[in-house]
Short mmCIF file of C-alpha atoms and ligand atoms in Angstrom, two decimals:
data_model
loop_
_atom_site.label_atom_id
_atom_site.label_comp_id
_atom_site.label_asym_id
_atom_site.label_seq_id
_atom_site.Cartn_x
_atom_site.Cartn_y
_atom_site.Cartn_z
CA MET A 200 -3.79 22.51 3.35
CA ARG A 201 -1.89 23.48 0.35
CA PRO A 202 -3.20 20.99 -2.62
CA HIS A 203 -0.59 21.47 -5.51
CA HIS A 204 -1.18 18.19 -7.48
CA ARG A 205 -4.57 17.07 -8.49
CA ARG A 206 -5.40 13.80 -10.00
CA ARG A 207 -8.87 12.59 -10.62
CA ALA A 208 -9.29 8.94 -10.81
CA PRO A 209 -10.28 7.69 -14.44
CA THR A 210 -13.71 6.42 -13.73
CA ALA A 211 -17.07 7.67 -14.89
CA GLN A 212 -18.57 11.03 -13.28
CA LEU A 213 -21.56 10.56 -10.85
CA PRO A 214 -24.88 11.80 -12.26
CA ASP A 215 -25.88 15.58 -10.96
CA HIS A 216 -27.00 14.31 -7.33
CA SER A 217 -29.37 17.22 -6.58
CA ALA A 218 -31.45 14.98 -5.01
CA ALA A 219 -29.45 14.09 -1.78
CA GLY A 220 -27.71 16.47 0.29
CA SER A 221 -29.10 19.69 -1.30
CA GLY A 222 -32.89 19.46 -0.45
CA SER A 223 -33.52 19.03 3.25
CA GLU A 224 -36.73 16.77 2.84
CA ASP A 225 -34.78 14.84 0.46
CA LEU A 226 -32.10 14.16 2.82
CA ALA A 227 -34.77 13.15 5.73
CA MET A 228 -36.16 10.78 3.08
CA SER A 229 -32.70 9.31 2.06
CA ARG A 230 -30.26 6.45 2.73
CA ILE A 231 -27.16 7.38 4.38
CA ALA A 232 -24.45 4.60 4.20
CA ILE A 233 -21.46 4.89 6.31
CA VAL A 234 -18.57 2.76 5.62
CA GLY A 235 -16.46 2.16 8.82
CA ALA A 236 -17.75 1.49 12.46
CA GLY A 237 -14.71 3.29 14.18
CA PRO A 238 -14.77 6.50 16.41
CA ALA A 239 -15.54 8.54 13.16
CA GLY A 240 -18.10 6.33 11.09
CA GLY A 241 -19.55 4.60 14.57
CA THR A 242 -20.15 8.18 16.51
CA LEU A 243 -21.43 9.63 13.18
CA ALA A 244 -24.19 6.59 12.83
CA VAL A 245 -25.22 6.75 16.54
CA TRP A 246 -25.83 10.42 16.50
CA LEU A 247 -27.87 9.93 13.10
CA ALA A 248 -29.83 6.96 14.52
CA ARG A 249 -31.02 9.34 17.81
CA ALA A 250 -32.28 11.70 15.33
CA GLY A 251 -34.35 9.06 13.52
CA LEU A 252 -32.33 9.02 10.22
CA HIS A 253 -31.59 5.15 10.11
CA PRO A 254 -28.39 5.01 8.54
CA LEU A 255 -26.70 2.09 7.17
CA LEU A 256 -23.46 1.20 8.78
CA ILE A 257 -21.07 -1.21 7.22
CA ASP A 258 -17.89 -2.58 8.84
CA ALA A 259 -15.44 -5.18 8.13
CA GLU A 260 -14.82 -6.17 11.53
CA ARG A 261 -16.84 -8.47 13.93
CA SER A 262 -17.07 -5.64 16.53
CA ALA A 263 -17.48 -1.83 16.08
CA GLY A 264 -14.76 0.31 17.59
CA GLY A 265 -12.14 0.48 14.56
CA ALA A 266 -8.53 0.11 15.12
CA GLY A 267 -8.50 2.56 18.04
CA TRP A 268 -11.36 1.37 20.39
CA ARG A 269 -10.67 -2.37 19.88
CA GLY A 270 -10.63 -3.12 23.52
CA ARG A 271 -12.54 -2.16 26.35
CA GLU A 272 -12.59 1.52 25.67
CA GLY A 273 -14.94 0.66 22.43
CA ASP A 274 -17.54 -0.80 25.02
CA GLY A 275 -19.79 2.48 25.01
CA LEU A 276 -19.80 2.85 21.29
CA ARG A 277 -20.77 -0.85 20.74
CA ARG A 278 -23.56 -0.52 23.39
CA ALA A 279 -24.82 2.71 22.02
CA ILE A 280 -24.73 0.81 18.34
CA ALA A 281 -26.55 -2.19 19.93
CA GLN A 282 -29.20 0.29 21.39
CA ALA A 283 -29.63 2.60 18.11
CA ARG A 284 -32.08 2.34 15.45
CA LEU A 285 -29.73 1.65 12.57
CA ASP A 286 -29.04 -1.01 10.04
CA TYR A 287 -25.48 -2.44 11.38
CA ARG A 288 -23.56 -4.83 9.10
CA PRO A 289 -20.57 -6.27 10.81
CA GLU A 290 -18.12 -8.50 8.97
CA THR A 291 -19.05 -6.89 5.92
CA GLU A 292 -16.73 -5.39 3.45
CA VAL A 293 -17.45 -2.81 0.97
CA ILE A 294 -15.55 -3.89 -2.48
CA ASP A 295 -16.98 -1.54 -4.78
CA ILE A 296 -18.54 1.92 -5.11
CA ALA A 297 -20.12 2.41 -8.52
CA ALA A 298 -20.71 5.56 -10.17
CA ASP A 299 -24.57 5.62 -9.28
CA ARG A 300 -23.74 5.27 -5.52
CA ARG A 301 -24.30 1.66 -5.58
CA LEU A 302 -22.21 -0.04 -2.99
CA THR A 303 -21.23 -3.81 -3.17
CA LEU A 304 -21.08 -5.63 -0.02
CA LEU A 305 -19.28 -8.81 0.75
CA GLY A 306 -20.72 -10.37 4.09
CA PRO A 307 -20.88 -13.44 6.18
CA SER A 308 -23.12 -15.21 3.66
CA GLY A 309 -20.32 -15.00 0.99
CA GLN A 310 -22.47 -13.59 -1.35
CA ALA A 311 -22.40 -9.85 -2.84
CA VAL A 312 -25.09 -7.82 -2.51
CA THR A 313 -25.78 -4.26 -3.45
CA GLU A 314 -27.19 -1.26 -1.78
CA THR A 315 -27.84 2.09 -3.39
CA ALA A 316 -27.28 5.19 -1.17
CA ASP A 317 -28.07 8.57 -1.54
CA CYS A 318 -25.55 9.88 0.69
CA ILE A 319 -22.11 7.90 1.27
CA VAL A 320 -19.64 8.64 4.24
CA LEU A 321 -16.35 7.21 3.93
CA ALA A 322 -14.83 6.22 7.49
CA PRO A 323 -12.38 3.53 6.55
CA GLY A 324 -9.34 4.55 8.77
CA ALA A 325 -5.79 4.12 8.23
CA THR A 326 -3.63 1.02 7.51
CA GLU A 327 -0.05 0.24 8.46
CA ARG A 328 2.84 1.25 6.58
CA PRO A 329 5.22 -1.71 6.18
CA LEU A 330 8.52 -1.06 4.79
CA PRO A 331 10.97 -3.48 3.08
CA VAL A 332 13.57 -4.85 5.58
CA PRO A 333 15.80 -7.79 4.57
CA GLY A 334 14.00 -10.81 6.07
CA TRP A 335 10.71 -9.14 6.49
CA THR A 336 9.06 -12.10 4.60
CA LEU A 337 10.20 -14.66 7.37
CA PRO A 338 7.38 -16.45 9.26
CA GLY A 339 7.14 -14.69 12.53
CA VAL A 340 7.25 -11.34 11.30
CA LEU A 341 3.85 -9.33 11.89
CA GLY A 342 2.45 -6.08 11.61
CA LEU A 343 2.11 -4.03 14.96
CA GLY A 344 -1.50 -3.59 14.29
CA ALA A 345 -1.68 -7.54 14.10
CA LEU A 346 0.31 -7.83 17.46
CA GLN A 347 -2.08 -5.60 18.98
CA ARG A 348 -5.31 -7.28 17.71
CA LEU A 349 -3.97 -10.54 18.90
CA LEU A 350 -3.49 -9.04 22.23
CA LYS A 351 -6.65 -6.78 22.83
CA GLN A 352 -9.14 -8.52 20.52
CA ASP A 353 -8.37 -12.12 20.87
CA GLY A 354 -6.85 -12.01 24.19
CA MET A 355 -3.50 -13.87 23.07
CA ARG A 356 -0.42 -12.76 24.60
CA PRO A 357 2.68 -13.39 22.27
CA ALA A 358 5.50 -15.52 23.62
CA GLY A 359 8.50 -13.61 23.80
CA PRO A 360 11.16 -12.76 23.06
CA LEU A 361 9.49 -10.15 20.92
CA ALA A 362 11.40 -7.57 19.02
CA LEU A 363 9.47 -4.37 17.89
CA VAL A 364 10.98 -2.42 14.73
CA GLY A 365 9.53 0.68 13.13
CA SER A 366 8.73 4.16 13.57
CA GLY A 367 6.15 6.64 14.91
CA PRO A 368 3.67 6.54 17.77
CA LEU A 369 2.02 3.24 17.27
CA LEU A 370 5.57 1.54 17.85
CA ARG A 371 5.81 2.98 21.16
CA LEU A 372 2.28 2.35 21.93
CA ALA A 373 2.13 -1.10 20.91
CA ALA A 374 5.28 -1.64 23.22
CA ASP A 375 3.56 -0.15 26.31
CA GLN A 376 0.77 -2.65 25.53
CA MET A 377 3.14 -5.61 25.24
CA ILE A 378 4.98 -4.31 28.23
CA ALA A 379 1.66 -4.05 30.38
CA ALA A 380 0.70 -7.54 29.31
CA GLY A 381 4.05 -8.87 30.62
CA VAL A 382 5.35 -10.05 27.35
CA HIS A 383 9.10 -10.51 26.89
CA LEU A 384 10.32 -7.80 24.86
CA SER A 385 14.08 -8.28 23.59
CA GLY A 386 14.15 -4.46 22.17
CA ILE A 387 12.52 -1.78 20.48
CA VAL A 388 14.07 -0.72 17.46
CA ASP A 389 12.92 3.03 16.59
CA ALA A 390 14.07 4.10 13.13
CA GLY A 391 11.75 7.43 13.08
CA ARG A 392 12.06 10.94 14.04
CA PRO A 393 11.31 11.11 17.65
CA ALA A 394 13.09 14.24 18.25
CA ASP A 395 12.08 16.25 15.33
CA LEU A 396 10.97 19.87 16.23
CA ARG A 397 8.00 19.84 14.23
CA LEU A 398 6.73 16.77 16.47
CA LEU A 399 8.08 18.25 19.55
CA SER A 400 6.16 21.62 18.82
CA GLY A 401 2.93 19.37 17.68
CA LEU A 402 3.15 17.53 21.01
CA ALA A 403 3.13 20.90 22.82
CA ARG A 404 -0.69 21.48 21.74
CA ARG A 405 -1.48 18.12 23.23
CA PRO A 406 -0.10 18.21 26.82
CA GLY A 407 -2.39 15.04 27.52
CA ALA A 408 -0.51 13.01 24.89
CA LEU A 409 2.97 14.25 25.98
CA ALA A 410 2.25 13.18 29.36
CA ARG A 411 1.03 9.65 28.38
CA GLY A 412 3.95 9.41 26.48
CA ALA A 413 6.40 10.50 29.50
CA VAL A 414 4.38 7.60 31.33
CA MET A 415 5.00 4.77 28.59
CA GLU A 416 8.67 6.03 28.57
CA MET A 417 8.88 5.46 32.42
CA ARG A 418 7.24 1.97 32.07
CA ARG A 419 9.80 0.78 29.34
CA ARG A 420 12.88 1.75 31.60
CA LEU A 421 11.08 0.36 34.69
CA ALA A 422 10.43 -3.18 32.53
CA GLY A 423 14.37 -2.77 31.22
CA VAL A 424 13.36 -3.02 27.81
CA PRO A 425 16.11 -1.53 25.62
CA LEU A 426 15.42 1.11 22.93
CA TYR A 427 17.63 1.63 19.80
CA HIS A 428 17.50 4.41 17.42
CA ASP A 429 18.47 2.74 14.43
CA PHE A 430 17.19 1.13 11.14
CA PRO A 431 17.42 -2.57 11.23
CA VAL A 432 20.03 -4.02 8.85
CA ALA A 433 18.12 -7.39 8.65
CA VAL A 434 15.54 -9.89 10.30
CA HIS A 435 17.45 -13.39 10.59
CA GLY A 436 16.09 -17.09 10.61
CA ALA A 437 16.43 -20.10 8.95
CA GLU A 438 13.05 -21.40 8.84
CA ARG A 439 11.34 -18.50 10.66
CA VAL A 440 12.26 -15.33 12.69
CA GLU A 441 15.15 -15.79 15.12
CA SER A 442 16.93 -12.24 15.55
CA VAL A 443 17.06 -8.74 14.43
CA GLU A 444 20.30 -7.39 13.24
CA LEU A 445 21.12 -3.61 14.17
CA SER A 446 23.72 -1.56 12.15
CA ASP A 447 26.51 -1.92 14.60
CA GLY A 448 26.10 -5.86 14.29
CA ARG A 449 24.46 -6.31 17.46
CA ARG A 450 21.53 -8.90 17.52
CA LEU A 451 18.10 -8.77 19.35
CA GLU A 452 16.90 -12.40 19.90
CA ALA A 453 13.28 -12.59 18.63
CA SER A 454 10.84 -15.58 18.06
CA LEU A 455 8.21 -12.99 16.74
CA VAL A 456 8.85 -9.38 15.40
CA GLY A 457 6.41 -6.82 15.25
CA LEU A 458 7.15 -4.45 12.20
CA GLY A 459 5.63 -1.18 11.39
CA PHE A 460 6.63 2.16 10.16
CA GLY A 461 3.72 4.32 11.06
CA LEU A 462 0.28 4.42 9.33
CA GLN A 463 -1.16 5.84 6.12
CA SER A 464 -4.72 7.13 5.39
CA ASN A 465 -6.79 4.28 3.70
CA THR A 466 -7.82 5.90 0.44
CA GLU A 467 -8.71 2.74 -1.47
CA LEU A 468 -12.55 3.36 -1.53
CA ALA A 469 -12.28 7.12 -2.14
CA ARG A 470 -9.63 6.17 -5.17
CA LEU A 471 -12.61 3.54 -6.15
CA ALA A 472 -15.50 5.97 -5.95
CA GLY A 473 -13.23 8.14 -8.13
CA LEU A 474 -12.62 10.91 -5.64
CA THR A 475 -10.05 13.34 -6.31
CA LEU A 476 -7.14 13.04 -4.29
CA ALA A 477 -4.68 16.08 -3.68
CA TRP A 478 -0.83 15.99 -2.39
CA ASN A 479 -1.07 17.34 1.30
CA ASP A 480 1.95 19.06 2.36
CA ALA A 481 0.95 19.39 6.04
CA TRP A 482 0.38 15.47 6.23
CA SER A 483 2.83 14.43 3.61
CA ALA A 484 0.25 12.48 1.89
CA TRP A 485 -2.08 11.96 -0.86
CA LEU A 486 -5.64 12.55 0.69
CA PRO A 487 -9.19 12.95 -0.68
CA GLU A 488 -10.08 16.53 -1.03
CA ARG A 489 -13.00 17.75 1.11
CA ASP A 490 -14.68 21.25 2.12
CA GLU A 491 -15.19 22.28 5.43
CA GLU A 492 -18.30 20.35 5.72
CA PHE A 493 -16.31 17.00 5.11
CA GLN A 494 -17.69 16.72 1.56
CA SER A 495 -15.53 15.14 -1.05
CA SER A 496 -14.93 16.11 -4.88
CA ARG A 497 -18.05 14.33 -5.43
CA GLU A 498 -21.47 15.73 -3.85
CA GLY A 499 -22.98 13.49 -1.59
CA ILE A 500 -19.81 11.78 -0.79
CA PHE A 501 -17.82 12.64 2.52
CA VAL A 502 -14.79 11.45 3.90
CA LEU A 503 -13.98 11.34 7.49
CA GLY A 504 -11.30 10.45 10.29
CA ASP A 505 -8.19 8.80 9.58
CA GLY A 506 -9.05 8.09 5.78
CA ALA A 507 -9.09 11.78 5.33
CA GLY A 508 -5.62 12.64 7.22
CA LEU A 509 -4.06 10.88 10.35
CA GLY A 510 -5.32 12.64 13.39
CA GLY A 511 -5.91 10.05 15.81
CA LEU A 512 -9.17 8.84 17.51
CA THR A 513 -9.95 11.80 19.30
CA LEU A 514 -10.03 14.19 15.81
CA ALA A 515 -11.98 11.22 14.30
CA GLU A 516 -14.71 10.99 16.77
CA ALA A 517 -14.83 15.08 16.69
CA GLU A 518 -15.34 14.74 13.03
CA GLY A 519 -18.16 12.42 13.28
CA ILE A 520 -19.95 14.58 15.94
CA CYS A 521 -19.62 17.68 13.44
CA LEU A 522 -20.72 15.70 10.37
CA ALA A 523 -23.77 14.76 12.33
CA ALA A 524 -24.81 17.84 13.19
CA GLY A 525 -24.25 18.88 9.58
CA LEU A 526 -26.42 16.20 8.06
CA ILE A 527 -29.35 16.05 10.72
CA GLU A 528 -29.62 20.04 9.99
CA LYS A 529 -29.60 19.29 6.39
CA ALA A 530 -32.51 16.84 6.98
CA ALA A 531 -34.64 19.48 8.84
CA LYS A 532 -34.57 17.32 11.90
CA PRO A 533 -34.06 18.59 15.61
CA LEU A 534 -30.50 17.89 17.25
CA PRO A 535 -30.76 15.12 19.55
CA PRO A 536 -30.24 16.37 23.09
CA GLY A 537 -26.56 16.95 23.59
CA LEU A 538 -25.28 17.16 20.17
CA ALA A 539 -25.40 21.05 20.16
CA VAL A 540 -22.90 21.32 22.86
CA ALA A 541 -20.78 18.29 21.46
CA ARG A 542 -20.45 19.70 18.11
CA ARG A 543 -19.53 23.13 19.55
CA ARG A 544 -16.79 21.47 21.56
CA ALA A 545 -15.74 19.29 18.72
CA SER A 546 -15.55 21.78 16.17
CA ARG A 547 -13.31 24.22 18.64
CA ARG A 548 -11.00 21.54 18.90
CA LEU A 549 -10.66 20.27 15.36
CA PRO A 550 -7.75 22.86 14.04
CA SER A 551 -5.37 21.85 17.04
CA LEU A 552 -6.06 18.13 16.73
CA ARG A 553 -5.36 18.36 13.07
CA LYS A 554 -2.20 20.33 13.70
CA ALA A 555 -0.94 17.55 16.29
CA GLY A 556 -1.60 14.75 13.97
CA GLN A 557 0.22 16.15 11.43
CA ALA A 558 3.36 16.60 13.68
CA LEU A 559 3.07 13.21 14.92
CA ALA A 560 3.30 11.88 11.32
CA VAL A 561 7.06 13.37 11.15
CA TRP A 562 7.85 10.75 14.03
CA SER A 563 7.23 7.93 11.28
CA GLN A 564 9.44 9.21 8.75
CA ILE A 565 12.55 7.61 7.74
CA SER A 566 15.87 9.11 6.75
CA PRO A 567 16.23 8.88 3.06
CA ALA A 568 20.00 7.57 3.72
CA ALA A 569 18.48 4.58 5.65
CA LEU A 570 16.12 3.79 3.03
CA ARG A 571 18.96 4.06 0.36
CA ALA A 572 20.94 1.39 2.42
CA ILE A 573 18.20 -1.04 2.16
CA PRO A 574 19.98 -3.78 -0.15
CA ASP A 575 18.88 -4.41 -3.80
CA ALA A 576 18.02 -8.07 -3.03
CA THR A 577 15.40 -7.30 -0.41
CA ILE A 578 11.92 -8.57 -1.62
CA ILE A 579 9.57 -5.51 -1.93
CA CYS A 580 6.42 -7.11 -3.52
CA ARG A 581 5.38 -10.54 -2.19
CA CYS A 582 2.85 -11.12 -4.65
CA GLU A 583 5.28 -10.84 -7.47
CA GLY A 584 8.39 -11.49 -5.68
CA THR A 585 10.20 -8.35 -7.05
CA SER A 586 13.18 -6.84 -5.28
CA VAL A 587 13.97 -3.35 -4.36
CA GLY A 588 16.79 -3.53 -6.81
CA SER A 589 14.37 -3.90 -9.90
CA VAL A 590 12.36 -0.87 -8.65
CA ARG A 591 15.73 1.21 -8.53
CA ASN A 592 16.77 0.06 -11.95
CA ALA A 593 13.33 0.88 -13.39
CA LEU A 594 14.03 4.51 -11.99
CA ALA A 595 17.42 4.52 -13.28
CA ASP A 596 16.21 3.59 -16.64
CA GLY A 597 14.05 6.42 -16.74
CA TYR A 598 10.53 5.26 -15.55
CA ARG A 599 9.25 7.95 -13.65
CA SER A 600 5.52 7.86 -13.26
CA PRO A 601 3.89 5.30 -10.95
CA ALA A 602 2.32 3.03 -13.79
CA ALA A 603 5.53 3.16 -15.54
CA VAL A 604 7.60 2.12 -12.48
CA LYS A 605 4.80 -0.66 -11.66
CA LEU A 606 4.95 -1.85 -15.14
CA ALA A 607 8.80 -2.24 -15.29
CA SER A 608 9.39 -3.70 -12.19
CA ARG A 609 6.21 -5.60 -11.58
CA ALA A 610 5.97 -4.15 -7.99
CA GLY A 611 2.36 -3.76 -6.93
CA MET A 612 0.95 -5.89 -9.83
CA GLY A 613 0.10 -8.67 -7.89
CA LEU A 614 -3.10 -10.15 -6.26
CA CYS A 615 -3.19 -7.64 -3.22
CA GLN A 616 -2.93 -4.50 -5.89
CA GLY A 617 -0.07 -2.87 -4.17
CA ARG A 618 -1.75 -2.79 -0.77
CA THR A 619 1.24 -4.32 1.08
CA CYS A 620 4.43 -2.83 -1.00
CA GLU A 621 2.89 0.63 -2.25
CA ALA A 622 4.09 2.29 0.98
CA GLY A 623 7.74 0.66 0.50
CA LEU A 624 7.59 1.77 -3.43
CA ARG A 625 6.83 5.18 -2.44
CA ALA A 626 9.63 5.19 -0.02
CA ILE A 627 12.28 3.83 -2.34
CA VAL A 628 11.04 6.31 -5.07
CA GLU A 629 11.33 9.28 -2.45
CA ALA A 630 14.74 8.24 -1.49
CA ALA A 631 15.84 8.20 -4.94
CA GLY A 632 15.25 11.82 -5.19
CA LEU A 633 11.55 11.97 -6.79
CA PRO A 634 9.08 14.47 -5.14
CA PRO A 635 6.47 12.33 -3.91
CA ALA A 636 3.76 15.10 -4.80
CA ASP A 637 4.83 13.81 -8.43
CA PHE A 638 3.97 10.18 -7.49
CA PRO A 639 0.33 9.81 -7.10
CA PRO A 640 -1.16 6.81 -5.66
CA GLY A 641 -2.02 3.90 -7.95
CA THR A 642 -5.45 2.80 -9.31
CA VAL A 643 -7.76 0.70 -7.44
CA ARG A 644 -9.66 -1.75 -9.30
CA LEU A 645 -13.01 -3.80 -8.24
CA PRO A 646 -13.27 -5.98 -6.33
CA LEU A 647 -11.11 -4.32 -3.55
CA ARG A 648 -10.07 -7.79 -2.23
CA PRO A 649 -9.52 -10.97 -4.15
CA VAL A 650 -13.35 -12.45 -3.95
CA PRO A 651 -14.27 -16.06 -4.88
CA ALA A 652 -16.22 -15.82 -8.06
CA SER A 653 -19.15 -17.81 -6.37
CA ALA A 654 -19.72 -14.47 -4.53
CA PHE A 655 -21.32 -13.10 -7.66
CA VAL A 656 -23.12 -16.40 -8.71
CA ARG A 657 -26.61 -16.41 -7.60
CA THR A 658 -27.99 -20.04 -6.75
CA GLU A 659 -31.70 -19.24 -7.37
CA PRO A 660 -34.08 -22.18 -7.91
CA ASP A 661 -34.83 -23.10 -11.69
CA SER A 662 -38.27 -22.99 -11.10
CA PRO A 663 -40.82 -22.32 -8.23
CA GLU A 664 -41.34 -26.01 -7.55
CA GLN A 665 -37.55 -26.76 -7.40
CA GLY A 666 -37.28 -24.03 -5.02
CA HIS A 667 -40.08 -25.28 -2.84
CA ARG A 668 -38.56 -28.80 -2.92
CA SER A 669 -34.99 -27.41 -1.70
CA ALA A 670 -36.49 -24.97 1.16
C1 FAD B 58 -3.18 -0.98 13.01
C2 FAD B 58 -3.79 0.25 14.02
C3 FAD B 58 -3.67 0.25 15.22
C4 FAD B 58 -3.83 1.22 16.11
N1 FAD B 58 -3.77 1.11 17.44
C5 FAD B 58 -4.18 2.38 18.07
C6 FAD B 58 -3.95 2.19 19.62
O1 FAD B 58 -3.67 1.13 20.25
N2 FAD B 58 -4.45 3.52 20.20
C7 FAD B 58 -4.75 4.48 19.62
O2 FAD B 58 -5.19 5.52 20.37
N3 FAD B 58 -4.88 4.83 18.23
C8 FAD B 58 -4.58 3.63 17.63
N4 FAD B 58 -4.75 3.61 16.20
C9 FAD B 58 -4.86 4.97 15.66
C10 FAD B 58 -6.38 5.16 15.77
O3 FAD B 58 -7.10 3.83 15.55
C11 FAD B 58 -7.17 5.97 14.80
O4 FAD B 58 -6.55 7.08 15.11
C12 FAD B 58 -8.64 6.04 14.94
O5 FAD B 58 -9.51 4.73 15.25
C13 FAD B 58 -9.20 6.56 13.48
O6 FAD B 58 -10.88 6.39 13.72
P1 FAD B 58 -11.45 5.99 12.32
O7 FAD B 58 -12.87 6.02 12.70
O8 FAD B 58 -11.22 7.33 11.29
O9 FAD B 58 -11.06 4.58 11.67
P2 FAD B 58 -10.78 3.32 12.45
O10 FAD B 58 -10.93 3.43 13.86
O11 FAD B 58 -9.65 2.70 11.58
O12 FAD B 58 -12.12 2.58 11.72
C14 FAD B 58 -12.16 2.30 10.37
C15 FAD B 58 -13.16 0.93 10.01
O13 FAD B 58 -13.39 1.07 8.96
C16 FAD B 58 -13.26 -0.45 8.20
N5 FAD B 58 -13.25 -0.62 6.98
C17 FAD B 58 -12.16 0.03 6.19
N6 FAD B 58 -12.34 -0.34 5.02
C18 FAD B 58 -13.60 -0.88 4.82
C19 FAD B 58 -14.17 -1.66 3.69
N7 FAD B 58 -13.63 -1.51 2.47
N8 FAD B 58 -15.64 -2.18 4.01
C20 FAD B 58 -16.03 -2.06 5.24
N9 FAD B 58 -15.20 -1.60 6.34
C21 FAD B 58 -14.08 -0.87 6.16
C22 FAD B 58 -12.36 -0.88 9.34
O14 FAD B 58 -12.50 -2.16 9.33
C23 FAD B 58 -12.39 -0.32 10.56
O15 FAD B 58 -13.12 -0.95 11.46
C24 FAD B 58 -4.35 2.76 15.48
C25 FAD B 58 -4.60 2.56 14.25
C26 FAD B 58 -4.02 1.38 13.32
C27 FAD B 58 -4.48 1.28 11.69
#
C-alpha cells in the first residue's frame, strides 16, 4: 500500500479512547459493535460470541451472508449466527456514527435508535460501480447485483432476452449464474480488460479462481451465449429497454439489461465516522487507512473485508478470523477451539489474497477513450438530471476539486448524495486527464439514506394515564 494523498473528513475528533481496545479487562467488559454480517463481519461476530464477548451485529439485510453468501453457500454462517450468543439486528441500517462512538440505527420498527459501542468494526462490503451509458436510466436496466439478488435470494428467474453489460469478474459470474438458471441471454458485452497482464499474473496466484473461470467460459460457449469485447454505444427502448447497441451498429435484443462495471469499496460509513482515507495505488481507490491489526485512523474503530479494499469473500472471511483472534486476545480471553489454527492459516493467506484482489480489480477498468466517447447528453446524475456534458463543461471551465465540480454541475448533489453517480463522475474526471489521487471522495452527511422525519419523532405518551389507556 502506498498512500500518497490523505484527507481527513471535517468531523469532530473522537475523544481519546483509552478505555476500549487498550486495556484488556476494559475490552472484555466493553461492547463491540459490528456493521455488516457478510463473510468478514459475520465470521468475526461468530468467533467473538464463541469467546463470550457477546457482540452487537447489525446488518441491513433480512438474512446474514452479505453479497457473497446470499444463497445456500451462506447457510453455515446463518446457522452459526442463530446458535451464537450475540445481539443480531437484521434489516437494520446504521445511518450515523457520532464522534462519541454512538451509532444511530434504523430497523424494522421505523424508529431511529442509538447504541453506544466501545469498539466498532466496519465491514460494509462493496457496492456496484455503475457508469453512464446512453439509455441506462430506462426501465428494465438493473444492476448486476440486483439481478443476482432476484435469482439467488428471491428465487425469481428473469424472463429473457437478457443482455449483460459491464466489466470485471462479477459480469462473468452473474452471466454464469443466469446461464445455470436457464435464463435466455442475448449476449455479454465486456468493456473491461480481461487480457491485462496484471490481471493474468494475479490470477496465477489463485489457480482455483482461474479454473473456475475456465469452467464458466466453457459453459458460456456450450450455451451459445455470444461475448463481445466492446463498450456499448447505447441502450435503446421507447417505454422500456428493447436492445443494446454495440459500436459496430449491431443490436442485441433485450427485455432486461444487467449493467455493472465492477465493484467499489463501500466507504460511506468510514467517511461518516471521520476516518482518514488515503489513495491506494494497488487498488486504484480511496480507502480507509488501517494498520496491520485492521485498526483505522481512529482508535477503537476497525475496518474489514471489501470495505477496506476489494479482495473477495475468502479474503473477507480470513480478515474476520484474524481480527476475532486479535480482539479476543486483547480481552484476555482464551481463544475458542479451532481459532488458533484458523488464524494461522488465514494470516498466511492474506498477502496473496490481497494481491489477487488487486489484480482482479484491473479487469473492471475501462479505457479512457471509451469513456471519452460517452455522448455529452447522457444523464450522469439521476437525482438532479445532470448530463455528462455539464461535468465536462465544469472541468473545462477550470473547476478541479470534487466539491467544485459538484457545485458547478450539480452532479452528486441530489437525495442519494452521489451514491449512484460518484463512480461515473470519477470516471469522466479521470478520462479528462485529472489524476484520481487528486480527486478525493465527497463528503457523506447524516443520515446515510433519506429517512422519514417520523423516524426521529418519539411517540411517547404525555402522561402515565394516557400511556396506560393506549397500552
Ligand atoms: C452486488 C455484489 C454481488 C456479488 N456477487 C458475488 C458472487 O456472486 N460471488 C462471489 O464470490 N462474490 C460476489 N461478490 C463479492 C463478495 O460479495 C465480496 O467479496 C464478499 O462478500 C465481501 O465480504 P464482506 O463481508 O466484506 O462484505 P459483504 O458480503 O458485502 O457484506 C457487507 C454487509 O454489510 C451490510 N451493510 C453495508 N452498509 C451497512 C449499513 N450502513 N448498515 C447496516 N448494514 C450495512 C450489507 O448489507 C452487507 O450485508 C459480490 C459483491 C457485490 C457488491
